[in-house]
């Protein structure tokens, strides 16, 4: 484009935004917790299945909730389904 086009055409000369890596992608462990959440398991049951403490489960859930921008277990499962993180 010439200078006149750059000055008169909205958005001319701008680069398209670079694709950002998905920084909010769930880790494999977070996905595993989300899958068990979708099965309806309690924190205690998830901890037992994964052989980790309930505290660690809560930590993973807090991270999942933050990354999916949700505040409840049901919302997390629904977002997981919408984003293709869960298969039903």
PDB file of N, CA and C in Angstrom:
ATOM      1  N   UNK A   1       0.824  -1.192   0.000  1.00  0.00           N
ATOM      2  CA  UNK A   1       0.000   0.000   0.000  1.00  0.00           C
ATOM      3  C   UNK A   1       0.867   1.255   0.000  1.00  0.00           C
ATOM      4  N   UNK A   2       0.374   2.291  -0.656  1.00  0.00           N
ATOM      5  CA  UNK A   2       1.134   3.537  -0.672  1.00  0.00           C
ATOM      6  C   UNK A   2       0.784   4.364   0.561  1.00  0.00           C
ATOM      7  N   UNK A   3       1.479   5.483   0.737  1.00  0.00           N
ATOM      8  CA  UNK A   3       1.305   6.311   1.926  1.00  0.00           C
ATOM      9  C   UNK A   3      -0.126   6.825   2.031  1.00  0.00           C
ATOM     10  N   UNK A   4      -0.694   7.252   0.904  1.00  0.00           N
ATOM     11  CA  UNK A   4      -2.072   7.776   0.921  1.00  0.00           C
ATOM     12  C   UNK A   4      -3.050   6.705   1.405  1.00  0.00           C
ATOM     13  N   UNK A   5      -2.892   5.462   0.933  1.00  0.00           N
ATOM     14  CA  UNK A   5      -3.776   4.384   1.375  1.00  0.00           C
ATOM     15  C   UNK A   5      -3.621   4.121   2.869  1.00  0.00           C
ATOM     16  N   UNK A   6      -2.370   4.177   3.337  1.00  0.00           N
ATOM     17  CA  UNK A   6      -2.129   3.933   4.759  1.00  0.00           C
ATOM     18  C   UNK A   6      -2.794   5.003   5.626  1.00  0.00           C
ATOM     19  N   UNK A   7      -2.821   6.249   5.123  1.00  0.00           N
ATOM     20  CA  UNK A   7      -3.391   7.347   5.884  1.00  0.00           C
ATOM     21  C   UNK A   7      -4.918   7.383   5.818  1.00  0.00           C
ATOM     22  N   UNK A   8      -5.495   6.900   4.743  1.00  0.00           N
ATOM     23  CA  UNK A   8      -6.942   7.033   4.563  1.00  0.00           C
ATOM     24  C   UNK A   8      -7.732   5.747   4.788  1.00  0.00           C
ATOM     25  N   UNK A   9      -7.069   4.613   4.825  1.00  0.00           N
ATOM     26  CA  UNK A   9      -7.781   3.349   4.994  1.00  0.00           C
ATOM     27  C   UNK A   9      -7.669   2.888   6.440  1.00  0.00           C
ATOM     28  N   UNK A  10      -8.806   2.810   7.145  1.00  0.00           N
ATOM     29  CA  UNK A  10      -8.755   2.350   8.539  1.00  0.00           C
ATOM     30  C   UNK A  10      -8.126   0.965   8.644  1.00  0.00           C
ATOM     31  N   UNK A  11      -7.187   0.822   9.539  1.00  0.00           N
ATOM     32  CA  UNK A  11      -6.564  -0.475   9.772  1.00  0.00           C
ATOM     33  C   UNK A  11      -5.490  -0.847   8.773  1.00  0.00           C
ATOM     34  N   UNK A  12      -5.280  -0.037   7.741  1.00  0.00           N
ATOM     35  CA  UNK A  12      -4.270  -0.363   6.733  1.00  0.00           C
ATOM     36  C   UNK A  12      -2.882  -0.301   7.362  1.00  0.00           C
ATOM     37  N   UNK A  13      -2.048  -1.216   6.984  1.00  0.00           N
ATOM     38  CA  UNK A  13      -0.676  -1.234   7.474  1.00  0.00           C
ATOM     39  C   UNK A  13      -0.510  -1.878   8.831  1.00  0.00           C
ATOM     40  N   UNK A  14      -1.607  -2.168   9.471  1.00  0.00           N
ATOM     41  CA  UNK A  14      -1.512  -2.847  10.770  1.00  0.00           C
ATOM     42  C   UNK A  14      -1.326  -4.333  10.549  1.00  0.00           C
ATOM     43  N   UNK A  15      -0.528  -4.890  11.387  1.00  0.00           N
ATOM     44  CA  UNK A  15      -0.336  -6.339  11.334  1.00  0.00           C
ATOM     45  C   UNK A  15      -1.478  -7.009  12.084  1.00  0.00           C
ATOM     46  N   UNK A  16      -1.891  -8.169  11.598  1.00  0.00           N
ATOM     47  CA  UNK A  16      -2.902  -8.891  12.381  1.00  0.00           C
ATOM     48  C   UNK A  16      -2.291  -9.291  13.707  1.00  0.00           C
ATOM     49  N   UNK A  17      -3.103  -9.353  14.753  1.00  0.00           N
ATOM     50  CA  UNK A  17      -2.542  -9.738  16.056  1.00  0.00           C
ATOM     51  C   UNK A  17      -1.940 -11.134  15.983  1.00  0.00           C
ATOM     52  N   UNK A  18      -0.789 -11.276  16.589  1.00  0.00           N
ATOM     53  CA  UNK A  18      -0.125 -12.584  16.610  1.00  0.00           C
ATOM     54  C   UNK A  18      -0.948 -13.535  17.469  1.00  0.00           C
ATOM     55  N   UNK A  19      -1.021 -14.749  17.048  1.00  0.00           N
ATOM     56  CA  UNK A  19      -1.751 -15.754  17.828  1.00  0.00           C
ATOM     57  C   UNK A  19      -0.974 -16.005  19.116  1.00  0.00           C
ATOM     58  N   UNK A  20      -1.638 -15.755  20.231  1.00  0.00           N
ATOM     59  CA  UNK A  20      -0.994 -15.994  21.520  1.00  0.00           C
ATOM     60  C   UNK A  20      -1.106 -17.461  21.865  1.00  0.00           C
ATOM     61  N   UNK A  21      -0.057 -18.019  22.450  1.00  0.00           N
ATOM     62  CA  UNK A  21      -0.202 -19.402  22.902  1.00  0.00           C
ATOM     63  C   UNK A  21      -1.275 -19.428  23.982  1.00  0.00           C
ATOM     64  N   UNK A  22      -1.984 -20.514  24.058  1.00  0.00           N
ATOM     65  CA  UNK A  22      -3.067 -20.592  25.036  1.00  0.00           C
ATOM     66  C   UNK A  22      -2.478 -20.736  26.425  1.00  0.00           C
ATOM     67  N   UNK A  23      -2.315 -19.597  27.080  1.00  0.00           N
ATOM     68  CA  UNK A  23      -1.682 -19.609  28.406  1.00  0.00           C
ATOM     69  C   UNK A  23      -2.601 -20.187  29.462  1.00  0.00           C
ATOM     70  N   UNK A  24      -3.893 -20.252  29.128  1.00  0.00           N
ATOM     71  CA  UNK A  24      -4.846 -20.789  30.085  1.00  0.00           C
ATOM     72  C   UNK A  24      -5.142 -22.265  29.844  1.00  0.00           C
ATOM     73  N   UNK A  25      -4.287 -22.924  29.076  1.00  0.00           N
ATOM     74  CA  UNK A  25      -4.498 -24.349  28.809  1.00  0.00           C
ATOM     75  C   UNK A  25      -4.329 -25.139  30.108  1.00  0.00           C
ATOM     76  N   UNK A  26      -5.177 -26.139  30.275  1.00  0.00           N
ATOM     77  CA  UNK A  26      -5.093 -26.968  31.470  1.00  0.00           C
ATOM     78  C   UNK A  26      -3.924 -27.937  31.365  1.00  0.00           C
ATOM     79  N   UNK A  27      -3.294 -28.195  32.506  1.00  0.00           N
ATOM     80  CA  UNK A  27      -2.238 -29.200  32.560  1.00  0.00           C
ATOM     81  C   UNK A  27      -2.888 -30.582  32.491  1.00  0.00           C
ATOM     82  N   UNK A  28      -2.123 -31.617  32.193  1.00  0.00           N
ATOM     83  CA  UNK A  28      -2.695 -32.966  32.186  1.00  0.00           C
ATOM     84  C   UNK A  28      -3.359 -33.332  33.520  1.00  0.00           C
ATOM     85  N   UNK A  29      -2.775 -32.937  34.646  1.00  0.00           N
ATOM     86  CA  UNK A  29      -3.362 -33.245  35.955  1.00  0.00           C
ATOM     87  C   UNK A  29      -4.671 -32.490  36.157  1.00  0.00           C
ATOM     88  N   UNK A  30      -4.712 -31.228  35.719  1.00  0.00           N
ATOM     89  CA  UNK A  30      -5.938 -30.448  35.838  1.00  0.00           C
ATOM     90  C   UNK A  30      -7.043 -31.052  34.983  1.00  0.00           C
ATOM     91  N   UNK A  31      -6.678 -31.527  33.802  1.00  0.00           N
ATOM     92  CA  UNK A  31      -7.675 -32.177  32.939  1.00  0.00           C
ATOM     93  C   UNK A  31      -8.196 -33.452  33.589  1.00  0.00           C
ATOM     94  N   UNK A  32      -7.294 -34.183  34.227  1.00  0.00           N
ATOM     95  CA  UNK A  32      -7.688 -35.418  34.913  1.00  0.00           C
ATOM     96  C   UNK A  32      -8.678 -35.105  36.041  1.00  0.00           C
ATOM     97  N   UNK A  33      -8.392 -34.047  36.789  1.00  0.00           N
ATOM     98  CA  UNK A  33      -9.296 -33.633  37.869  1.00  0.00           C
ATOM     99  C   UNK A  33     -10.641 -33.203  37.273  1.00  0.00           C
ATOM    100  N   UNK A  34     -10.614 -32.445  36.183  1.00  0.00           N
ATOM    101  CA  UNK A  34     -11.846 -31.998  35.540  1.00  0.00           C
ATOM    102  C   UNK A  34     -12.677 -33.189  35.057  1.00  0.00           C
ATOM    103  N   UNK A  35     -12.022 -34.191  34.505  1.00  0.00           N
ATOM    104  CA  UNK A  35     -12.731 -35.390  34.039  1.00  0.00           C
ATOM    105  C   UNK A  35     -13.430 -36.096  35.205  1.00  0.00           C
ATOM    106  N   UNK A  36     -12.729 -36.196  36.339  1.00  0.00           N
ATOM    107  CA  UNK A  36     -13.336 -36.841  37.506  1.00  0.00           C
ATOM    108  C   UNK A  36     -14.449 -35.985  38.089  1.00  0.00           C
ATOM    109  N   UNK A  37     -14.285 -34.692  37.998  1.00  0.00           N
ATOM    110  CA  UNK A  37     -15.343 -33.770  38.422  1.00  0.00           C
ATOM    111  C   UNK A  37     -16.597 -34.017  37.594  1.00  0.00           C
ATOM    112  N   UNK A  38     -16.402 -34.217  36.294  1.00  0.00           N
ATOM    113  CA  UNK A  38     -17.528 -34.483  35.391  1.00  0.00           C
ATOM    114  C   UNK A  38     -18.211 -35.809  35.726  1.00  0.00           C
ATOM    115  N   UNK A  39     -17.464 -36.732  36.311  1.00  0.00           N
ATOM    116  CA  UNK A  39     -18.048 -38.010  36.731  1.00  0.00           C
ATOM    117  C   UNK A  39     -18.855 -37.860  38.011  1.00  0.00           C
ATOM    118  N   UNK A  40     -18.768 -36.688  38.630  1.00  0.00           N
ATOM    119  CA  UNK A  40     -19.513 -36.436  39.863  1.00  0.00           C
ATOM    120  C   UNK A  40     -18.783 -36.833  41.130  1.00  0.00           C
ATOM    121  N   UNK A  41     -17.467 -37.051  41.024  1.00  0.00           N
ATOM    122  CA  UNK A  41     -16.712 -37.461  42.202  1.00  0.00           C
ATOM    123  C   UNK A  41     -16.474 -36.290  43.147  1.00  0.00           C
ATOM    124  N   UNK A  42     -16.413 -36.597  44.431  1.00  0.00           N
ATOM    125  CA  UNK A  42     -16.097 -35.585  45.446  1.00  0.00           C
ATOM    126  C   UNK A  42     -14.585 -35.362  45.472  1.00  0.00           C
ATOM    127  N   UNK A  43     -14.164 -34.301  46.156  1.00  0.00           N
ATOM    128  CA  UNK A  43     -12.728 -34.048  46.300  1.00  0.00           C
ATOM    129  C   UNK A  43     -12.033 -35.243  46.937  1.00  0.00           C
ATOM    130  N   UNK A  44     -12.667 -35.826  47.932  1.00  0.00           N
ATOM    131  CA  UNK A  44     -12.081 -36.974  48.634  1.00  0.00           C
ATOM    132  C   UNK A  44     -11.907 -38.160  47.681  1.00  0.00           C
ATOM    133  N   UNK A  45     -12.914 -38.405  46.850  1.00  0.00           N
ATOM    134  CA  UNK A  45     -12.842 -39.516  45.894  1.00  0.00           C
ATOM    135  C   UNK A  45     -11.769 -39.250  44.818  1.00  0.00           C
ATOM    136  N   UNK A  46     -11.688 -38.002  44.367  1.00  0.00           N
ATOM    137  CA  UNK A  46     -10.660 -37.648  43.382  1.00  0.00           C
ATOM    138  C   UNK A  46      -9.278 -37.858  43.988  1.00  0.00           C
ATOM    139  N   UNK A  47      -9.102 -37.393  45.231  1.00  0.00           N
ATOM    140  CA  UNK A  47      -7.813 -37.551  45.923  1.00  0.00           C
ATOM    141  C   UNK A  47      -7.435 -39.023  46.030  1.00  0.00           C
ATOM    142  N   UNK A  48      -8.406 -39.861  46.395  1.00  0.00           N
ATOM    143  CA  UNK A  48      -8.136 -41.288  46.543  1.00  0.00           C
ATOM    144  C   UNK A  48      -7.730 -41.903  45.210  1.00  0.00           C
ATOM    145  N   UNK A  49      -8.485 -41.576  44.144  1.00  0.00           N
ATOM    146  CA  UNK A  49      -8.179 -42.142  42.816  1.00  0.00           C
ATOM    147  C   UNK A  49      -6.814 -41.702  42.304  1.00  0.00           C
ATOM    148  N   UNK A  50      -6.446 -40.454  42.573  1.00  0.00           N
ATOM    149  CA  UNK A  50      -5.189 -39.914  42.047  1.00  0.00           C
ATOM    150  C   UNK A  50      -4.020 -40.145  42.996  1.00  0.00           C
ATOM    151  N   UNK A  51      -4.336 -40.674  44.191  1.00  0.00           N
ATOM    152  CA  UNK A  51      -3.327 -40.898  45.222  1.00  0.00           C
ATOM    153  C   UNK A  51      -2.614 -39.596  45.600  1.00  0.00           C
ATOM    154  N   UNK A  52      -3.417 -38.558  45.805  1.00  0.00           N
ATOM    155  CA  UNK A  52      -2.917 -37.257  46.244  1.00  0.00           C
ATOM    156  C   UNK A  52      -3.788 -36.788  47.403  1.00  0.00           C
ATOM    157  N   UNK A  53      -3.389 -35.713  48.074  1.00  0.00           N
ATOM    158  CA  UNK A  53      -4.168 -35.203  49.202  1.00  0.00           C
ATOM    159  C   UNK A  53      -5.368 -34.396  48.705  1.00  0.00           C
ATOM    160  N   UNK A  54      -6.349 -34.271  49.583  1.00  0.00           N
ATOM    161  CA  UNK A  54      -7.513 -33.432  49.250  1.00  0.00           C
ATOM    162  C   UNK A  54      -7.069 -31.985  49.041  1.00  0.00           C
ATOM    163  N   UNK A  55      -6.055 -31.566  49.788  1.00  0.00           N
ATOM    164  CA  UNK A  55      -5.530 -30.210  49.619  1.00  0.00           C
ATOM    165  C   UNK A  55      -5.022 -29.997  48.185  1.00  0.00           C
ATOM    166  N   UNK A  56      -4.336 -30.998  47.660  1.00  0.00           N
ATOM    167  CA  UNK A  56      -3.821 -30.906  46.290  1.00  0.00           C
ATOM    168  C   UNK A  56      -4.970 -30.877  45.283  1.00  0.00           C
ATOM    169  N   UNK A  57      -6.010 -31.645  45.544  1.00  0.00           N
ATOM    170  CA  UNK A  57      -7.197 -31.624  44.674  1.00  0.00           C
ATOM    171  C   UNK A  57      -7.776 -30.219  44.673  1.00  0.00           C
ATOM    172  N   UNK A  58      -7.916 -29.612  45.852  1.00  0.00           N
ATOM    173  CA  UNK A  58      -8.458 -28.254  45.947  1.00  0.00           C
ATOM    174  C   UNK A  58      -7.583 -27.269  45.186  1.00  0.00           C
ATOM    175  N   UNK A  59      -6.279 -27.458  45.254  1.00  0.00           N
ATOM    176  CA  UNK A  59      -5.347 -26.596  44.518  1.00  0.00           C
ATOM    177  C   UNK A  59      -5.589 -26.730  43.012  1.00  0.00           C
ATOM    178  N   UNK A  60      -5.686 -27.960  42.531  1.00  0.00           N
ATOM    179  CA  UNK A  60      -5.950 -28.197  41.101  1.00  0.00           C
ATOM    180  C   UNK A  60      -7.299 -27.588  40.690  1.00  0.00           C
ATOM    181  N   UNK A  61      -8.318 -27.770  41.527  1.00  0.00           N
ATOM    182  CA  UNK A  61      -9.639 -27.228  41.206  1.00  0.00           C
ATOM    183  C   UNK A  61      -9.613 -25.704  41.134  1.00  0.00           C
ATOM    184  N   UNK A  62      -8.910 -25.068  42.054  1.00  0.00           N
ATOM    185  CA  UNK A  62      -8.817 -23.605  42.040  1.00  0.00           C
ATOM    186  C   UNK A  62      -8.162 -23.137  40.745  1.00  0.00           C
ATOM    187  N   UNK A  63      -7.153 -23.862  40.309  1.00  0.00           N
ATOM    188  CA  UNK A  63      -6.473 -23.523  39.063  1.00  0.00           C
ATOM    189  C   UNK A  63      -7.390 -23.723  37.855  1.00  0.00           C
ATOM    190  N   UNK A  64      -8.126 -24.829  37.850  1.00  0.00           N
ATOM    191  CA  UNK A  64      -9.082 -25.107  36.767  1.00  0.00           C
ATOM    192  C   UNK A  64     -10.146 -24.011  36.724  1.00  0.00           C
ATOM    193  N   UNK A  65     -10.698 -23.673  37.883  1.00  0.00           N
ATOM    194  CA  UNK A  65     -11.733 -22.637  37.946  1.00  0.00           C
ATOM    195  C   UNK A  65     -11.201 -21.314  37.393  1.00  0.00           C
ATOM    196  N   UNK A  66      -9.984 -20.949  37.782  1.00  0.00           N
ATOM    197  CA  UNK A  66      -9.399 -19.687  37.321  1.00  0.00           C
ATOM    198  C   UNK A  66      -9.177 -19.703  35.809  1.00  0.00           C
ATOM    199  N   UNK A  67      -8.628 -20.798  35.303  1.00  0.00           N
ATOM    200  CA  UNK A  67      -8.339 -20.882  33.866  1.00  0.00           C
ATOM    201  C   UNK A  67      -9.603 -20.915  33.020  1.00  0.00           C
ATOM    202  N   UNK A  68     -10.658 -21.518  33.539  1.00  0.00           N
ATOM    203  CA  UNK A  68     -11.918 -21.587  32.799  1.00  0.00           C
ATOM    204  C   UNK A  68     -12.832 -20.406  33.117  1.00  0.00           C
ATOM    205  N   UNK A  69     -12.397 -19.553  34.050  1.00  0.00           N
ATOM    206  CA  UNK A  69     -13.158 -18.372  34.471  1.00  0.00           C
ATOM    207  C   UNK A  69     -14.556 -18.753  34.957  1.00  0.00           C
ATOM    208  N   UNK A  70     -14.580 -19.691  35.901  1.00  0.00           N
ATOM    209  CA  UNK A  70     -15.837 -20.162  36.492  1.00  0.00           C
ATOM    210  C   UNK A  70     -15.704 -20.152  38.014  1.00  0.00           C
ATOM    211  N   UNK A  71     -16.831 -20.333  38.693  1.00  0.00           N
ATOM    212  CA  UNK A  71     -16.766 -20.332  40.152  1.00  0.00           C
ATOM    213  C   UNK A  71     -17.429 -21.544  40.802  1.00  0.00           C
ATOM    214  N   UNK A  72     -18.002 -22.425  39.986  1.00  0.00           N
ATOM    215  CA  UNK A  72     -18.618 -23.628  40.559  1.00  0.00           C
ATOM    216  C   UNK A  72     -18.170 -24.872  39.793  1.00  0.00           C
ATOM    217  N   UNK A  73     -18.377 -26.015  40.432  1.00  0.00           N
ATOM    218  CA  UNK A  73     -18.028 -27.286  39.806  1.00  0.00           C
ATOM    219  C   UNK A  73     -18.855 -27.511  38.536  1.00  0.00           C
ATOM    220  N   UNK A  74     -20.139 -27.172  38.607  1.00  0.00           N
ATOM    221  CA  UNK A  74     -21.024 -27.352  37.449  1.00  0.00           C
ATOM    222  C   UNK A  74     -20.575 -26.480  36.287  1.00  0.00           C
ATOM    223  N   UNK A  75     -20.248 -25.223  36.572  1.00  0.00           N
ATOM    224  CA  UNK A  75     -19.764 -24.319  35.514  1.00  0.00           C
ATOM    225  C   UNK A  75     -18.467 -24.851  34.901  1.00  0.00           C
ATOM    226  N   UNK A  76     -17.592 -25.416  35.728  1.00  0.00           N
ATOM    227  CA  UNK A  76     -16.323 -25.951  35.229  1.00  0.00           C
ATOM    228  C   UNK A  76     -16.581 -27.085  34.235  1.00  0.00           C
ATOM    229  N   UNK A  77     -17.499 -27.974  34.580  1.00  0.00           N
ATOM    230  CA  UNK A  77     -17.831 -29.088  33.693  1.00  0.00           C
ATOM    231  C   UNK A  77     -18.447 -28.562  32.398  1.00  0.00           C
ATOM    232  N   UNK A  78     -19.367 -27.603  32.515  1.00  0.00           N
ATOM    233  CA  UNK A  78     -20.013 -27.043  31.324  1.00  0.00           C
ATOM    234  C   UNK A  78     -18.987 -26.360  30.412  1.00  0.00           C
ATOM    235  N   UNK A  79     -18.073 -25.591  30.986  1.00  0.00           N
ATOM    236  CA  UNK A  79     -17.030 -24.940  30.184  1.00  0.00           C
ATOM    237  C   UNK A  79     -16.101 -25.986  29.571  1.00  0.00           C
ATOM    238  N   UNK A  80     -15.800 -27.024  30.334  1.00  0.00           N
ATOM    239  CA  UNK A  80     -14.970 -28.106  29.818  1.00  0.00           C
ATOM    240  C   UNK A  80     -15.600 -28.745  28.590  1.00  0.00           C
ATOM    241  N   UNK A  81     -16.905 -28.938  28.646  1.00  0.00           N
ATOM    242  CA  UNK A  81     -17.631 -29.505  27.500  1.00  0.00           C
ATOM    243  C   UNK A  81     -17.626 -28.539  26.324  1.00  0.00           C
ATOM    244  N   UNK A  82     -17.920 -27.268  26.592  1.00  0.00           N
ATOM    245  CA  UNK A  82     -17.959 -26.257  25.515  1.00  0.00           C
ATOM    246  C   UNK A  82     -16.611 -26.119  24.806  1.00  0.00           C
ATOM    247  N   UNK A  83     -15.532 -26.205  25.583  1.00  0.00           N
ATOM    248  CA  UNK A  83     -14.188 -26.023  25.027  1.00  0.00           C
ATOM    249  C   UNK A  83     -13.578 -27.309  24.468  1.00  0.00           C
ATOM    250  N   UNK A  84     -14.333 -28.382  24.554  1.00  0.00           N
ATOM    251  CA  UNK A  84     -13.832 -29.649  24.026  1.00  0.00           C
ATOM    252  C   UNK A  84     -12.807 -30.325  24.896  1.00  0.00           C
ATOM    253  N   UNK A  85     -12.761 -29.936  26.170  1.00  0.00           N
ATOM    254  CA  UNK A  85     -11.810 -30.544  27.111  1.00  0.00           C
ATOM    255  C   UNK A  85     -12.362 -31.853  27.672  1.00  0.00           C
ATOM    256  N   UNK A  86     -13.671 -31.997  27.601  1.00  0.00           N
ATOM    257  CA  UNK A  86     -14.346 -33.198  28.100  1.00  0.00           C
ATOM    258  C   UNK A  86     -15.167 -33.811  26.982  1.00  0.00           C
ATOM    259  N   UNK A  87     -15.201 -35.115  26.974  1.00  0.00           N
ATOM    260  CA  UNK A  87     -16.050 -35.833  26.034  1.00  0.00           C
ATOM    261  C   UNK A  87     -17.096 -36.598  26.831  1.00  0.00           C
ATOM    262  N   UNK A  88     -18.342 -36.450  26.453  1.00  0.00           N
ATOM    263  CA  UNK A  88     -19.417 -37.161  27.150  1.00  0.00           C
ATOM    264  C   UNK A  88     -20.057 -38.161  26.234  1.00  0.00           C
TER     265      UNK A  88
END
